[in-house]
Amino acid sequence: MSHVTTHILDAALGSPARDVPVRLEAAADRERTSWTTVARGRTNADGRVPDLGPDQLAAGYYRVVFDTGAYFAATGQKGFYPEVTIVFDLAEEDQHYHVPLLLSPFAYSTYRGS
């Protein structure tokens, strides 16, 4: 299993957000001044990217970048956020990190899932 996974639910439509482009990036330094792409994927029919990146990552800062603009355009919604970026601290190398996104055209929320 990937060290980092994600899941997007569209709260406005009441369904999983499918076919959303997603990137996993790693900070090049502790100041987070530049980022390197670790993996790319798209959400499946269930709104999940179960294979986002490698099975093991080193501790550090990472971010998941969701191309919500492409998703809103594909679903005929007018969204306020063309991109959602969630930065997190992967401090425990032996733990799985699930980064879900609850999305609507004018709001989003996230939490650390399991």
PDB file of N, CA, C and O in Angstrom, residues 19-22 40-44 48-51 70:
ATOM      1  N   ASP A  19     -11.993  11.078 -11.200  1.00  0.00           N
ATOM      2  CA  ASP A  19     -11.123  11.590 -12.262  1.00  0.00           C
ATOM      3  C   ASP A  19     -10.494  12.943 -11.937  1.00  0.00           C
ATOM      4  O   ASP A  19     -10.288  13.775 -12.817  1.00  0.00           O
ATOM      5  N   VAL A  20     -10.191  13.182 -10.664  1.00  0.00           N
ATOM      6  CA  VAL A  20      -9.523  14.421 -10.251  1.00  0.00           C
ATOM      7  C   VAL A  20      -8.010  14.209 -10.314  1.00  0.00           C
ATOM      8  O   VAL A  20      -7.491  13.279  -9.690  1.00  0.00           O
ATOM      9  N   PRO A  21      -7.274  15.045 -11.064  1.00  0.00           N
ATOM     10  CA  PRO A  21      -5.813  14.949 -11.062  1.00  0.00           C
ATOM     11  C   PRO A  21      -5.255  15.315  -9.676  1.00  0.00           C
ATOM     12  O   PRO A  21      -5.670  16.306  -9.076  1.00  0.00           O
ATOM     13  N   VAL A  22      -4.314  14.493  -9.204  1.00  0.00           N
ATOM     14  CA  VAL A  22      -3.725  14.672  -7.869  1.00  0.00           C
ATOM     15  C   VAL A  22      -2.215  14.507  -7.978  1.00  0.00           C
ATOM     16  O   VAL A  22      -1.731  13.626  -8.695  1.00  0.00           O
ATOM     17  N   ARG A  40       2.015  11.154  -9.254  1.00  0.00           N
ATOM     18  CA  ARG A  40       0.806  11.738  -9.835  1.00  0.00           C
ATOM     19  C   ARG A  40      -0.235  10.634  -9.950  1.00  0.00           C
ATOM     20  O   ARG A  40       0.102   9.470 -10.120  1.00  0.00           O
ATOM     21  N   GLY A  41      -1.480  11.025  -9.885  1.00  0.00           N
ATOM     22  CA  GLY A  41      -2.551  10.058 -10.053  1.00  0.00           C
ATOM     23  C   GLY A  41      -3.863  10.762 -10.335  1.00  0.00           C
ATOM     24  O   GLY A  41      -3.913  11.992 -10.420  1.00  0.00           O
ATOM     25  N   ARG A  42      -4.907   9.971 -10.476  1.00  0.00           N
ATOM     26  CA  ARG A  42      -6.267  10.478 -10.677  1.00  0.00           C
ATOM     27  C   ARG A  42      -7.177   9.662  -9.779  1.00  0.00           C
ATOM     28  O   ARG A  42      -6.965   8.467  -9.606  1.00  0.00           O
ATOM     29  N   THR A  43      -8.188  10.302  -9.250  1.00  0.00           N
ATOM     30  CA  THR A  43      -9.124   9.559  -8.415  1.00  0.00           C
ATOM     31  C   THR A  43      -9.916   8.576  -9.274  1.00  0.00           C
ATOM     32  O   THR A  43     -10.223   8.841 -10.433  1.00  0.00           O
ATOM     33  N   ASN A  44     -10.223   7.441  -8.680  1.00  0.00           N
ATOM     34  CA  ASN A  44     -10.985   6.412  -9.376  1.00  0.00           C
ATOM     35  C   ASN A  44     -12.485   6.664  -9.202  1.00  0.00           C
ATOM     36  O   ASN A  44     -12.889   7.713  -8.691  1.00  0.00           O
ATOM     37  N   ARG A  48     -11.035   7.727  -4.935  1.00  0.00           N
ATOM     38  CA  ARG A  48      -9.798   7.389  -4.212  1.00  0.00           C
ATOM     39  C   ARG A  48      -8.585   7.308  -5.144  1.00  0.00           C
ATOM     40  O   ARG A  48      -8.725   6.982  -6.313  1.00  0.00           O
ATOM     41  N   VAL A  49      -7.417   7.576  -4.552  1.00  0.00           N
ATOM     42  CA  VAL A  49      -6.143   7.299  -5.208  1.00  0.00           C
ATOM     43  C   VAL A  49      -5.391   6.376  -4.247  1.00  0.00           C
ATOM     44  O   VAL A  49      -4.650   6.834  -3.377  1.00  0.00           O
ATOM     45  N   PRO A  50      -5.610   5.067  -4.364  1.00  0.00           N
ATOM     46  CA  PRO A  50      -5.005   4.139  -3.414  1.00  0.00           C
ATOM     47  C   PRO A  50      -3.509   3.902  -3.634  1.00  0.00           C
ATOM     48  O   PRO A  50      -2.829   3.404  -2.748  1.00  0.00           O
ATOM     49  N   ASP A  51      -3.004   4.281  -4.792  1.00  0.00           N
ATOM     50  CA  ASP A  51      -1.598   4.011  -5.118  1.00  0.00           C
ATOM     51  C   ASP A  51      -0.834   5.310  -5.391  1.00  0.00           C
ATOM     52  O   ASP A  51      -0.082   5.410  -6.335  1.00  0.00           O
ATOM     53  N   ALA A  70     -10.134  21.490 -12.769  1.00  0.00           N
ATOM     54  CA  ALA A  70     -10.440  20.519 -13.832  1.00  0.00           C
ATOM     55  C   ALA A  70     -11.668  19.704 -13.463  1.00  0.00           C
ATOM     56  O   ALA A  70     -12.516  19.415 -14.319  1.00  0.00           O
TER      57      ALA A  70
END
